[in-house]
Structures are given as C-alpha cells and as structure tokens.
GROMACS .gro file of N, CA and C in nm:
model
  537
    1MET      N    1  -1.812  -2.904   1.204
    1MET     CA    2  -1.704  -2.816   1.168
    1MET      C    3  -1.741  -2.674   1.215
    2THR      N    4  -1.656  -2.613   1.292
    2THR     CA    5  -1.673  -2.476   1.329
    2THR      C    6  -1.536  -2.408   1.323
    3ASP      N    7  -1.544  -2.280   1.320
    3ASP     CA    8  -1.422  -2.198   1.321
    3ASP      C    9  -1.360  -2.189   1.179
    4PHE      N   10  -1.236  -2.146   1.174
    4PHE     CA   11  -1.171  -2.118   1.048
    4PHE      C   12  -1.107  -2.247   0.986
    5ASP      N   13  -1.109  -2.252   0.857
    5ASP     CA   14  -1.055  -2.365   0.783
    5ASP      C   15  -1.003  -2.310   0.651
    6THR      N   16  -0.943  -2.395   0.571
    6THR     CA   17  -0.895  -2.358   0.438
    6THR      C   18  -0.952  -2.452   0.336
    7VAL      N   19  -1.000  -2.394   0.226
    7VAL     CA   20  -1.050  -2.472   0.113
    7VAL      C   21  -0.951  -2.458   0.000
    8SER      N   22  -0.910  -2.575  -0.055
    8SER     CA   23  -0.820  -2.577  -0.172
    8SER      C   24  -0.905  -2.571  -0.296
    9LEU      N   25  -0.865  -2.487  -0.390
    9LEU     CA   26  -0.940  -2.470  -0.517
    9LEU      C   27  -0.869  -2.540  -0.630
   10PRO      N   28  -0.942  -2.578  -0.736
   10PRO     CA   29  -0.884  -2.650  -0.846
   10PRO      C   30  -0.767  -2.575  -0.914
   11ASP      N   31  -0.765  -2.442  -0.908
   11ASP     CA   32  -0.656  -2.366  -0.974
   11ASP      C   33  -0.533  -2.346  -0.884
   12GLY      N   34  -0.534  -2.411  -0.767
   12GLY     CA   35  -0.420  -2.404  -0.676
   12GLY      C   36  -0.431  -2.298  -0.568
   13ARG      N   37  -0.528  -2.209  -0.578
   13ARG     CA   38  -0.548  -2.108  -0.474
   13ARG      C   39  -0.613  -2.173  -0.352
   14THR      N   40  -0.613  -2.100  -0.243
   14THR     CA   41  -0.687  -2.143  -0.125
   14THR      C   42  -0.776  -2.028  -0.077
   15LEU      N   43  -0.886  -2.065  -0.010
   15LEU     CA   44  -0.976  -1.967   0.052
   15LEU      C   45  -0.983  -1.994   0.201
   16GLU      N   46  -0.978  -1.887   0.278
   16GLU     CA   47  -1.001  -1.895   0.422
   16GLU      C   48  -1.152  -1.894   0.440
   17VAL      N   49  -1.204  -1.993   0.516
   17VAL     CA   50  -1.347  -2.000   0.537
   17VAL      C   51  -1.376  -2.012   0.687
   18TYR      N   52  -1.497  -1.971   0.723
   18TYR     CA   53  -1.543  -1.984   0.858
   18TYR      C   54  -1.682  -2.048   0.850
   19VAL      N   55  -1.702  -2.154   0.930
   19VAL     CA   56  -1.828  -2.226   0.927
   19VAL      C   57  -1.868  -2.251   1.070
   20SER      N   58  -1.996  -2.226   1.102
   20SER     CA   59  -2.047  -2.254   1.231
   20SER      C   60  -2.197  -2.289   1.227
   21GLY      N   61  -2.245  -2.349   1.330
   21GLY     CA   62  -2.388  -2.382   1.333
   21GLY      C   63  -2.418  -2.526   1.304
   22PRO      N   64  -2.549  -2.557   1.294
   22PRO     CA   65  -2.589  -2.695   1.277
   22PRO      C   66  -2.537  -2.759   1.147
   23THR      N   67  -2.471  -2.873   1.160
   23THR     CA   68  -2.415  -2.938   1.042
   23THR      C   69  -2.519  -2.979   0.939
   24ASP      N   70  -2.641  -2.996   0.984
   24ASP     CA   71  -2.749  -3.031   0.889
   24ASP      C   72  -2.828  -2.910   0.844
   25GLY      N   73  -2.790  -2.791   0.885
   25GLY     CA   74  -2.862  -2.669   0.849
   25GLY      C   75  -2.828  -2.624   0.707
   26LEU      N   76  -2.923  -2.562   0.640
   26LEU     CA   77  -2.901  -2.504   0.509
   26LEU      C   78  -2.797  -2.393   0.524
   27PRO      N   79  -2.688  -2.394   0.444
   27PRO     CA   80  -2.586  -2.291   0.457
   27PRO      C   81  -2.637  -2.151   0.419
   28LEU      N   82  -2.607  -2.054   0.502
   28LEU     CA   83  -2.623  -1.914   0.471
   28LEU      C   84  -2.483  -1.863   0.437
   29VAL      N   85  -2.458  -1.843   0.308
   29VAL     CA   86  -2.324  -1.798   0.264
   29VAL      C   87  -2.324  -1.648   0.264
   30ILE      N   88  -2.242  -1.590   0.351
   30ILE     CA   89  -2.233  -1.444   0.367
   30ILE      C   90  -2.112  -1.392   0.289
   31HIS      N   91  -2.134  -1.287   0.210
   31HIS     CA   92  -2.026  -1.219   0.135
   31HIS      C   93  -2.000  -1.088   0.206
   32HIS      N   94  -1.883  -1.074   0.267
   32HIS     CA   95  -1.849  -0.956   0.346
   32HIS      C   96  -1.832  -0.829   0.263
   33GLY      N   97  -1.836  -0.717   0.332
   33GLY     CA   98  -1.813  -0.588   0.266
   33GLY      C   99  -1.664  -0.570   0.236
   34THR      N  100  -1.633  -0.454   0.179
   34THR     CA  101  -1.498  -0.422   0.138
   34THR      C  102  -1.440  -0.311   0.222
   35PRO      N  103  -1.333  -0.326   0.291
   35PRO     CA  104  -1.258  -0.452   0.310
   35PRO      C  105  -1.329  -0.537   0.413
   36GLY      N  106  -1.286  -0.657   0.427
   36GLY     CA  107  -1.346  -0.749   0.523
   36GLY      C  108  -1.281  -0.884   0.510
   37SER      N  109  -1.336  -0.981   0.578
   37SER     CA  110  -1.281  -1.117   0.571
   37SER      C  111  -1.386  -1.213   0.622
   38ALA      N  112  -1.346  -1.340   0.637
   38ALA     CA  113  -1.439  -1.444   0.681
   38ALA      C  114  -1.477  -1.428   0.826
   39VAL      N  115  -1.413  -1.337   0.900
   39VAL     CA  116  -1.447  -1.315   1.040
   39VAL      C  117  -1.594  -1.283   1.051
   40PRO      N  118  -1.668  -1.358   1.129
   40PRO     CA  119  -1.814  -1.342   1.130
   40PRO      C  120  -1.863  -1.219   1.206
   41ASP      N  121  -1.975  -1.166   1.155
   41ASP     CA  122  -2.052  -1.069   1.231
   41ASP      C  123  -2.135  -1.152   1.328
   42ARG      N  124  -2.106  -1.140   1.456
   42ARG     CA  125  -2.168  -1.230   1.556
   42ARG      C  126  -2.319  -1.218   1.559
   43LEU      N  127  -2.374  -1.096   1.534
   43LEU     CA  128  -2.521  -1.083   1.535
   43LEU      C  129  -2.585  -1.163   1.422
   44ILE      N  130  -2.526  -1.157   1.303
   44ILE     CA  131  -2.579  -1.231   1.187
   44ILE      C  132  -2.557  -1.380   1.212
   45GLU      N  133  -2.444  -1.417   1.265
   45GLU     CA  134  -2.415  -1.558   1.292
   45GLU      C  135  -2.517  -1.614   1.390
   46ARG      N  136  -2.540  -1.542   1.499
   46ARG     CA  137  -2.638  -1.586   1.599
   46ARG      C  138  -2.778  -1.596   1.540
   47ALA      N  139  -2.818  -1.496   1.461
   47ALA     CA  140  -2.953  -1.498   1.397
   47ALA      C  141  -2.965  -1.620   1.304
   48ALA      N  142  -2.860  -1.648   1.229
   48ALA     CA  143  -2.861  -1.766   1.139
   48ALA      C  144  -2.878  -1.894   1.219
   49HIS      N  145  -2.806  -1.912   1.328
   49HIS     CA  146  -2.817  -2.030   1.412
   49HIS      C  147  -2.957  -2.045   1.470
   50GLU      N  148  -3.015  -1.933   1.516
   50GLU     CA  149  -3.148  -1.932   1.575
   50GLU      C  150  -3.254  -1.983   1.476
   51ARG      N  151  -3.223  -1.967   1.349
   51ARG     CA  152  -3.318  -2.008   1.244
   51ARG      C  153  -3.278  -2.144   1.181
   52GLY      N  154  -3.184  -2.212   1.244
   52GLY     CA  155  -3.140  -2.344   1.197
   52GLY      C  156  -3.049  -2.340   1.078
   53LEU      N  157  -2.996  -2.225   1.046
   53LEU     CA  158  -2.905  -2.213   0.930
   53LEU      C  159  -2.759  -2.235   0.971
   54ARG      N  160  -2.682  -2.282   0.880
   54ARG     CA  161  -2.538  -2.297   0.901
   54ARG      C  162  -2.472  -2.170   0.848
   55PHE      N  163  -2.394  -2.106   0.929
   55PHE     CA  164  -2.328  -1.979   0.887
   55PHE      C  165  -2.200  -2.013   0.815
   56VAL      N  166  -2.181  -1.960   0.694
   56VAL     CA  167  -2.063  -1.987   0.611
   56VAL      C  168  -2.014  -1.854   0.553
   57SER      N  169  -1.886  -1.824   0.577
   57SER     CA  170  -1.829  -1.706   0.515
   57SER      C  171  -1.687  -1.741   0.464
   58ALA      N  172  -1.645  -1.666   0.365
   58ALA     CA  173  -1.510  -1.686   0.309
   58ALA      C  174  -1.445  -1.553   0.290
   59SER      N  175  -1.312  -1.549   0.310
   59SER     CA  176  -1.238  -1.429   0.276
   59SER      C  177  -1.214  -1.429   0.127
   60ARG      N  178  -1.250  -1.322   0.059
   60ARG     CA  179  -1.229  -1.311  -0.086
   60ARG      C  180  -1.080  -1.323  -0.117
   61PRO      N  181  -1.046  -1.356  -0.244
   61PRO     CA  182  -0.907  -1.364  -0.280
   61PRO      C  183  -0.830  -1.237  -0.244
   62GLY      N  184  -0.717  -1.255  -0.176
   62GLY     CA  185  -0.636  -1.143  -0.133
   62GLY      C  186  -0.673  -1.089   0.006
   63TYR      N  187  -0.780  -1.138   0.062
   63TYR     CA  188  -0.826  -1.094   0.197
   63TYR      C  189  -0.795  -1.204   0.295
   64GLY      N  190  -0.774  -1.167   0.425
   64GLY     CA  191  -0.741  -1.270   0.523
   64GLY      C  192  -0.627  -1.354   0.479
   65THR      N  193  -0.642  -1.485   0.486
   65THR     CA  194  -0.535  -1.575   0.439
   65THR      C  195  -0.569  -1.636   0.302
   66SER      N  196  -0.672  -1.586   0.233
   66SER     CA  197  -0.704  -1.636   0.100
   66SER      C  198  -0.602  -1.588  -0.001
   67THR      N  199  -0.565  -1.677  -0.092
   67THR     CA  200  -0.468  -1.647  -0.197
   67THR      C  201  -0.520  -1.542  -0.292
   68PRO      N  202  -0.443  -1.440  -0.326
   68PRO     CA  203  -0.487  -1.342  -0.425
   68PRO      C  204  -0.520  -1.408  -0.559
   69HIS      N  205  -0.604  -1.341  -0.634
   69HIS     CA  206  -0.642  -1.388  -0.768
   69HIS      C  207  -0.640  -1.268  -0.860
   70PRO      N  208  -0.521  -1.224  -0.903
   70PRO     CA  209  -0.512  -1.103  -0.985
   70PRO      C  210  -0.597  -1.111  -1.109
   71GLY      N  211  -0.666  -1.001  -1.141
   71GLY     CA  212  -0.749  -0.995  -1.259
   71GLY      C  213  -0.884  -1.059  -1.244
   72ARG      N  214  -0.919  -1.099  -1.125
   72ARG     CA  215  -1.050  -1.167  -1.106
   72ARG      C  216  -1.164  -1.072  -1.134
   73LYS      N  217  -1.277  -1.131  -1.169
   73LYS     CA  218  -1.404  -1.057  -1.187
   73LYS      C  219  -1.498  -1.096  -1.077
   74VAL      N  220  -1.596  -1.015  -1.051
   74VAL     CA  221  -1.695  -1.050  -0.946
   74VAL      C  222  -1.754  -1.184  -0.966
   75VAL      N  223  -1.789  -1.219  -1.090
   75VAL     CA  224  -1.854  -1.348  -1.120
   75VAL      C  225  -1.765  -1.467  -1.085
   76ASP      N  226  -1.636  -1.447  -1.071
   76ASP     CA  227  -1.546  -1.556  -1.032
   76ASP      C  228  -1.581  -1.612  -0.896
   77VAL      N  229  -1.652  -1.533  -0.817
   77VAL     CA  230  -1.692  -1.579  -0.681
   77VAL      C  231  -1.781  -1.700  -0.688
   78VAL      N  232  -1.848  -1.720  -0.801
   78VAL     CA  233  -1.942  -1.833  -0.812
   78VAL      C  234  -1.868  -1.968  -0.800
   79GLU      N  235  -1.760  -1.983  -0.872
   79GLU     CA  236  -1.684  -2.110  -0.861
   79GLU      C  237  -1.621  -2.125  -0.724
   80ASP      N  238  -1.573  -2.014  -0.665
   80ASP     CA  239  -1.520  -2.022  -0.532
   80ASP      C  240  -1.624  -2.067  -0.429
   81THR      N  241  -1.744  -2.008  -0.446
   81THR     CA  242  -1.854  -2.046  -0.354
   81THR      C  243  -1.896  -2.188  -0.374
   82ARG      N  244  -1.896  -2.235  -0.499
   82ARG     CA  245  -1.929  -2.374  -0.524
   82ARG      C  246  -1.832  -2.470  -0.451
   83ALA      N  247  -1.701  -2.431  -0.454
   83ALA     CA  248  -1.600  -2.509  -0.384
   83ALA      C  249  -1.620  -2.506  -0.234
   84VAL      N  250  -1.658  -2.391  -0.179
   84VAL     CA  251  -1.686  -2.382  -0.036
   84VAL      C  252  -1.807  -2.468   0.001
   85LEU      N  253  -1.909  -2.465  -0.080
   85LEU     CA  254  -2.027  -2.551  -0.052
   85LEU      C  255  -1.989  -2.698  -0.057
   86GLY      N  256  -1.902  -2.735  -0.152
   86GLY     CA  257  -1.854  -2.874  -0.158
   86GLY      C  258  -1.780  -2.911  -0.030
   87HIS      N  259  -1.703  -2.815   0.023
   87HIS     CA  260  -1.629  -2.835   0.146
   87HIS      C  261  -1.723  -2.861   0.263
   88VAL      N  262  -1.836  -2.793   0.269
   88VAL     CA  263  -1.929  -2.815   0.380
   88VAL      C  264  -2.032  -2.920   0.348
   89GLY      N  265  -2.026  -2.983   0.230
   89GLY     CA  266  -2.113  -3.093   0.196
   89GLY      C  267  -2.253  -3.054   0.161
   90SER      N  268  -2.268  -2.946   0.091
   90SER     CA  269  -2.402  -2.901   0.048
   90SER      C  270  -2.403  -2.855  -0.096
   91ASP      N  271  -2.516  -2.874  -0.162
   91ASP     CA  272  -2.527  -2.822  -0.299
   91ASP      C  273  -2.637  -2.717  -0.305
   92ARG      N  274  -2.696  -2.682  -0.188
   92ARG     CA  275  -2.797  -2.576  -0.178
   92ARG      C  276  -2.753  -2.476  -0.074
   93CYS      N  277  -2.799  -2.350  -0.089
   93CYS     CA  278  -2.765  -2.247   0.008
   93CYS      C  279  -2.860  -2.125  -0.014
   94VAL      N  280  -2.851  -2.034   0.080
   94VAL     CA  281  -2.901  -1.901   0.059
   94VAL      C  282  -2.780  -1.812   0.066
   95VAL      N  283  -2.780  -1.704  -0.009
   95VAL     CA  284  -2.663  -1.616  -0.013
   95VAL      C  285  -2.702  -1.476   0.032
   96ALA      N  286  -2.609  -1.409   0.094
   96ALA     CA  287  -2.629  -1.273   0.139
   96ALA      C  288  -2.501  -1.193   0.125
   97GLY      N  289  -2.513  -1.066   0.108
   97GLY     CA  290  -2.393  -0.979   0.101
   97GLY      C  291  -2.431  -0.840   0.141
   98TRP      N  292  -2.337  -0.770   0.200
   98TRP     CA  293  -2.360  -0.629   0.231
   98TRP      C  294  -2.248  -0.546   0.171
   99SER      N  295  -2.283  -0.424   0.136
   99SER     CA  296  -2.186  -0.329   0.080
   99SER      C  297  -2.112  -0.395  -0.038
  100GLY      N  298  -1.978  -0.400  -0.034
  100GLY     CA  299  -1.902  -0.461  -0.141
  100GLY      C  300  -1.928  -0.607  -0.163
  101GLY      N  301  -1.991  -0.674  -0.068
  101GLY     CA  302  -2.030  -0.813  -0.085
  101GLY      C  303  -2.159  -0.834  -0.161
  102GLY      N  304  -2.238  -0.724  -0.178
  102GLY     CA  305  -2.365  -0.730  -0.249
  102GLY      C  306  -2.352  -0.788  -0.391
  103PRO      N  307  -2.260  -0.732  -0.471
  103PRO     CA  308  -2.245  -0.786  -0.605
  103PRO      C  309  -2.202  -0.932  -0.608
  104HIS      N  310  -2.127  -0.977  -0.509
  104HIS     CA  311  -2.087  -1.116  -0.502
  104HIS      C  312  -2.207  -1.204  -0.474
  105ALA      N  313  -2.294  -1.159  -0.383
  105ALA     CA  314  -2.414  -1.234  -0.354
  105ALA      C  315  -2.506  -1.243  -0.478
  106LEU      N  316  -2.518  -1.130  -0.550
  106LEU     CA  317  -2.602  -1.132  -0.672
  106LEU      C  318  -2.546  -1.223  -0.780
  107ALA      N  319  -2.414  -1.226  -0.792
  107ALA     CA  320  -2.351  -1.316  -0.890
  107ALA      C  321  -2.383  -1.461  -0.855
  108CYS      N  322  -2.376  -1.494  -0.726
  108CYS     CA  323  -2.408  -1.631  -0.685
  108CYS      C  324  -2.555  -1.661  -0.709
  109ALA      N  325  -2.642  -1.563  -0.680
  109ALA     CA  326  -2.787  -1.586  -0.700
  109ALA      C  327  -2.813  -1.612  -0.848
  110ALA      N  328  -2.743  -1.542  -0.936
  110ALA     CA  329  -2.769  -1.555  -1.079
  110ALA      C  330  -2.706  -1.680  -1.142
  111ARG      N  331  -2.594  -1.724  -1.090
  111ARG     CA  332  -2.518  -1.827  -1.158
  111ARG      C  333  -2.488  -1.955  -1.080
  112LEU      N  334  -2.524  -1.955  -0.953
  112LEU     CA  335  -2.492  -2.074  -0.869
  112LEU      C  336  -2.618  -2.162  -0.859
  113THR      N  337  -2.609  -2.275  -0.924
  113THR     CA  338  -2.719  -2.372  -0.914
  113THR      C  339  -2.732  -2.410  -0.766
  114GLY      N  340  -2.854  -2.407  -0.714
  114GLY     CA  341  -2.876  -2.441  -0.574
  114GLY      C  342  -2.887  -2.317  -0.485
  115ALA      N  343  -2.866  -2.200  -0.539
  115ALA     CA  344  -2.885  -2.080  -0.455
  115ALA      C  345  -3.037  -2.056  -0.447
  116ALA      N  346  -3.093  -2.078  -0.330
  116ALA     CA  347  -3.238  -2.072  -0.312
  116ALA      C  348  -3.293  -1.934  -0.290
  117ALA      N  349  -3.211  -1.842  -0.241
  117ALA     CA  350  -3.254  -1.704  -0.211
  117ALA      C  351  -3.133  -1.616  -0.199
  118VAL      N  352  -3.157  -1.484  -0.211
  118VAL     CA  353  -3.047  -1.386  -0.197
  118VAL      C  354  -3.097  -1.267  -0.116
  119LEU      N  355  -3.005  -1.212  -0.038
  119LEU     CA  356  -3.029  -1.093   0.038
  119LEU      C  357  -2.914  -0.997   0.017
  120VAL      N  358  -2.940  -0.876  -0.019
  120VAL     CA  359  -2.835  -0.774  -0.035
  120VAL      C  360  -2.869  -0.657   0.052
  121VAL      N  361  -2.774  -0.616   0.137
  121VAL     CA  362  -2.795  -0.502   0.227
  121VAL      C  363  -2.692  -0.394   0.188
  122ALA      N  364  -2.738  -0.279   0.150
  122ALA     CA  365  -2.653  -0.164   0.117
  122ALA      C  366  -2.545  -0.202   0.013
  123GLY      N  367  -2.583  -0.283  -0.085
  123GLY     CA  368  -2.492  -0.327  -0.190
  123GLY      C  369  -2.449  -0.213  -0.279
  124VAL      N  370  -2.327  -0.220  -0.325
  124VAL     CA  371  -2.278  -0.117  -0.417
  124VAL      C  372  -2.326  -0.143  -0.558
  125ALA      N  373  -2.341  -0.037  -0.632
  125ALA     CA  374  -2.384  -0.046  -0.773
  125ALA      C  375  -2.257  -0.056  -0.860
  126PRO      N  376  -2.276  -0.097  -0.985
  126PRO     CA  377  -2.160  -0.096  -1.074
  126PRO      C  378  -2.102   0.047  -1.086
  127TYR      N  379  -1.971   0.055  -1.078
  127TYR     CA  380  -1.906   0.186  -1.077
  127TYR      C  381  -1.944   0.270  -1.199
  128ASP      N  382  -1.955   0.205  -1.313
  128ASP     CA  383  -1.980   0.278  -1.437
  128ASP      C  384  -2.126   0.276  -1.481
  129ALA      N  385  -2.219   0.254  -1.387
  129ALA     CA  386  -2.363   0.254  -1.424
  129ALA      C  387  -2.405   0.388  -1.480
  130GLU      N  388  -2.483   0.386  -1.584
  130GLU     CA  389  -2.527   0.506  -1.649
  130GLU      C  390  -2.607   0.594  -1.554
  131GLY      N  391  -2.572   0.724  -1.552
  131GLY     CA  392  -2.645   0.818  -1.468
  131GLY      C  393  -2.605   0.818  -1.319
  132LEU      N  394  -2.508   0.737  -1.282
  132LEU     CA  395  -2.470   0.723  -1.142
  132LEU      C  396  -2.338   0.798  -1.117
  133GLU      N  397  -2.340   0.884  -1.017
  133GLU     CA  398  -2.215   0.943  -0.968
  133GLU      C  399  -2.176   0.858  -0.848
  134PHE      N  400  -2.093   0.758  -0.873
  134PHE     CA  401  -2.061   0.653  -0.777
  134PHE      C  402  -2.020   0.704  -0.640
  135ARG      N  403  -1.940   0.807  -0.636
  135ARG     CA  404  -1.886   0.859  -0.510
  135ARG      C  405  -1.974   0.964  -0.443
  136ALA      N  406  -2.084   1.002  -0.503
  136ALA     CA  407  -2.169   1.107  -0.447
  136ALA      C  408  -2.221   1.063  -0.309
  137GLY      N  409  -2.204   1.150  -0.211
  137GLY     CA  410  -2.253   1.126  -0.077
  137GLY      C  411  -2.163   1.041   0.008
  138MET      N  412  -2.054   0.992  -0.044
  138MET     CA  413  -1.957   0.911   0.034
  138MET      C  414  -1.873   1.000   0.125
  139GLY      N  415  -1.824   0.938   0.230
  139GLY     CA  416  -1.731   1.009   0.319
  139GLY      C  417  -1.599   1.032   0.246
  140GLU      N  418  -1.526   1.132   0.295
  140GLU     CA  419  -1.400   1.172   0.231
  140GLU      C  420  -1.299   1.055   0.221
  141ASP      N  421  -1.290   0.970   0.327
  141ASP     CA  422  -1.199   0.856   0.324
  141ASP      C  423  -1.236   0.760   0.214
  142ASN      N  424  -1.366   0.732   0.195
  142ASN     CA  425  -1.410   0.641   0.088
  142ASN      C  426  -1.376   0.698  -0.047
  143VAL      N  427  -1.399   0.827  -0.066
  143VAL     CA  428  -1.369   0.891  -0.194
  143VAL      C  429  -1.221   0.879  -0.224
  144THR      N  430  -1.137   0.902  -0.125
  144THR     CA  431  -0.993   0.893  -0.142
  144THR      C  432  -0.949   0.751  -0.176
  145GLU      N  433  -1.006   0.653  -0.101
  145GLU     CA  434  -0.970   0.515  -0.124
  145GLU      C  435  -1.015   0.468  -0.264
  146ILE      N  436  -1.133   0.503  -0.305
  146ILE     CA  437  -1.180   0.463  -0.437
  146ILE      C  438  -1.094   0.530  -0.545
  147GLY      N  439  -1.057   0.656  -0.525
  147GLY     CA  440  -0.968   0.723  -0.621
  147GLY      C  441  -0.834   0.649  -0.632
  148ALA      N  442  -0.780   0.605  -0.518
  148ALA     CA  443  -0.653   0.529  -0.522
  148ALA      C  444  -0.673   0.396  -0.596
  149SER      N  445  -0.786   0.331  -0.577
  149SER     CA  446  -0.809   0.203  -0.644
  149SER      C  447  -0.819   0.220  -0.794
  150LEU      N  448  -0.875   0.334  -0.835
  150LEU     CA  449  -0.887   0.358  -0.979
  150LEU      C  450  -0.752   0.384  -1.044
  151GLU      N  451  -0.653   0.422  -0.963
  151GLU     CA  452  -0.518   0.445  -1.017
  151GLU      C  453  -0.436   0.316  -1.027
  152GLY      N  454  -0.491   0.209  -0.969
  152GLY     CA  455  -0.422   0.078  -0.979
  152GLY      C  456  -0.381   0.025  -0.844
  153GLU      N  457  -0.346  -0.104  -0.843
  153GLU     CA  458  -0.315  -0.173  -0.719
  153GLU      C  459  -0.201  -0.109  -0.642
  154ALA      N  460  -0.097  -0.063  -0.709
  154ALA     CA  461   0.017  -0.002  -0.637
  154ALA      C  462  -0.029   0.121  -0.558
  155HIS      N  463  -0.112   0.205  -0.618
  155HIS     CA  464  -0.163   0.324  -0.550
  155HIS      C  465  -0.254   0.286  -0.433
  156LEU      N  466  -0.341   0.190  -0.455
  156LEU     CA  467  -0.430   0.148  -0.350
  156LEU      C  468  -0.350   0.085  -0.236
  157ARG      N  469  -0.255   0.000  -0.266
  157ARG     CA  470  -0.175  -0.062  -0.160
  157ARG      C  471  -0.101   0.043  -0.079
  158ALA      N  472  -0.044   0.141  -0.145
  158ALA     CA  473   0.029   0.248  -0.073
  158ALA      C  474  -0.069   0.323   0.017
  159TYR      N  475  -0.189   0.356  -0.031
  159TYR     CA  476  -0.286   0.425   0.050
  159TYR      C  477  -0.324   0.342   0.171
  160LEU      N  478  -0.357   0.215   0.151
  160LEU     CA  479  -0.402   0.128   0.258
  160LEU      C  480  -0.292   0.106   0.360
  161GLU      N  481  -0.168   0.091   0.315
  161GLU     CA  482  -0.057   0.074   0.409
  161GLU      C  483  -0.038   0.198   0.496
  162GLN      N  484  -0.058   0.314   0.438
  162GLN     CA  485  -0.050   0.442   0.513
  162GLN      C  486  -0.164   0.447   0.615
  163GLU      N  487  -0.283   0.406   0.573
  163GLU     CA  488  -0.398   0.406   0.665
  163GLU      C  489  -0.378   0.309   0.780
  164ARG      N  490  -0.319   0.193   0.752
  164ARG     CA  491  -0.295   0.093   0.853
  164ARG      C  492  -0.206   0.146   0.965
  165VAL      N  493  -0.102   0.217   0.928
  165VAL     CA  494  -0.008   0.273   1.028
  165VAL      C  495  -0.086   0.360   1.126
  166GLY      N  496  -0.179   0.439   1.077
  166GLY     CA  497  -0.257   0.524   1.165
  166GLY      C  498  -0.357   0.450   1.252
  167MET      N  499  -0.390   0.325   1.215
  167MET     CA  500  -0.491   0.248   1.287
  167MET      C  501  -0.432   0.148   1.383
  168GLU      N  502  -0.305   0.116   1.371
  168GLU     CA  503  -0.245   0.006   1.447
  168GLU      C  504  -0.261   0.021   1.596
  169ASP      N  505  -0.250   0.140   1.647
  169ASP     CA  506  -0.253   0.158   1.793
  169ASP      C  507  -0.386   0.219   1.844
  170LEU      N  508  -0.487   0.223   1.757
  170LEU     CA  509  -0.615   0.276   1.799
  170LEU      C  510  -0.684   0.193   1.904
  171THR      N  511  -0.748   0.257   1.998
  171THR     CA  512  -0.834   0.183   2.091
  171THR      C  513  -0.972   0.167   2.022
  172VAL      N  514  -1.051   0.080   2.075
  172VAL     CA  515  -1.183   0.060   2.018
  172VAL      C  516  -1.264   0.190   2.017
  173GLU      N  517  -1.254   0.265   2.125
  173GLU     CA  518  -1.324   0.394   2.135
  173GLU      C  519  -1.277   0.490   2.028
  174ALA      N  520  -1.147   0.500   2.006
  174ALA     CA  521  -1.094   0.591   1.905
  174ALA      C  522  -1.134   0.546   1.763
  175LEU      N  523  -1.139   0.416   1.740
  175LEU     CA  524  -1.178   0.365   1.609
  175LEU      C  525  -1.326   0.402   1.584
  176ILE      N  526  -1.409   0.381   1.682
  176ILE     CA  527  -1.549   0.417   1.666
  176ILE      C  528  -1.564   0.563   1.636
  177THR      N  529  -1.494   0.645   1.711
  177THR     CA  530  -1.502   0.791   1.687
  177THR      C  531  -1.454   0.824   1.547
  178SER      N  532  -1.348   0.762   1.501
  178SER     CA  533  -1.295   0.794   1.365
  178SER      C  534  -1.392   0.752   1.255
  179MET      N  535  -1.471   0.650   1.284
  179MET     CA  536  -1.563   0.603   1.181
  179MET      C  537  -1.686   0.693   1.172
   0.00000   0.00000   0.00000
C-alpha cells in the first residue's frame, strides 16, 4: 500500500492517510505541524525508507480530507492512530511529531500500547503552562493566528480564509520570501 487512502473510524469519521515504504517495516507514524496534512515531507519519508521503516501519516480531523471532530482533545489522536495502525496491519510503531504535531506524538507515546519510541522536534508547549508566555518570540503572523484561534473557530476560520486569498496565486519563490 502506498499513497493516499481513507481509514473509517468507529464513530463514523474518516481519516486521510498516506502510507509508503516496506510493507513489513515497523511503521513510523508522523504527526504533522499546524497547519498541515498527511502530505509527506519527502526528506523524512526517504530517511524512514532507508532505515527499513514504513512511513505513515494522517491528516488530523478537519485537515485534508479527514472529517472534522468538533471538541476533540489532543489525546483523542490515540484512538485515531490505533485505527490507522490497524489499517496498515501493525500493533507496534514509533511515533514522531514536529511543532503542533509534537503534543500528538507525546499523547501516543504515553497512551498507545505498542508505541516503541517517540521523537518530538520543535513541539509546542501547553498554551497555559505556568510561567510560559506562549507567543513570546513568535512571528507576527503566528501571534495574529493564535489570537484568532483563542477567539473561537469562527474568528480563526475568517482569518485563515483571508490569508488563503493572499496565498492562492503565490509563486514558490514568493511563498519562500513571505515565510
């Protein structure tokens, strides 16, 4: 199995998944940053394959073609990941996450039986952690987006839709410059 697929969940939702690499390889379940999707980072995918690992990623609820899950908590990713592992025929894996995917990887490491190891790269801390100014040092766009998210989904959606309009016709070079 390679490329994109859909996993049906017991509660009726679906998850968009991407799987590649050796079918007998231990799955490396990657949790993408925010925003993001199951679309693979080719460098990580290639590195996983070179080490005999099967690359597995899923679009979180509401991302890509995955069904939204209003009110979900980060720990809800554990059952979703368990279903994805069932889909690929494995009960063991290693989990990784970067940025907004870091907490999802940690939740799987803590609660997913069969998670053999975890890697977190530039993972975000809990927003309300004691002594933490969550937005300190962030770029202006991130501060604005987080502020919109704190006002609720309607505010965040309006902000992101406005941002999308400005990005629709960007060239790769212009996108890199803007980042």
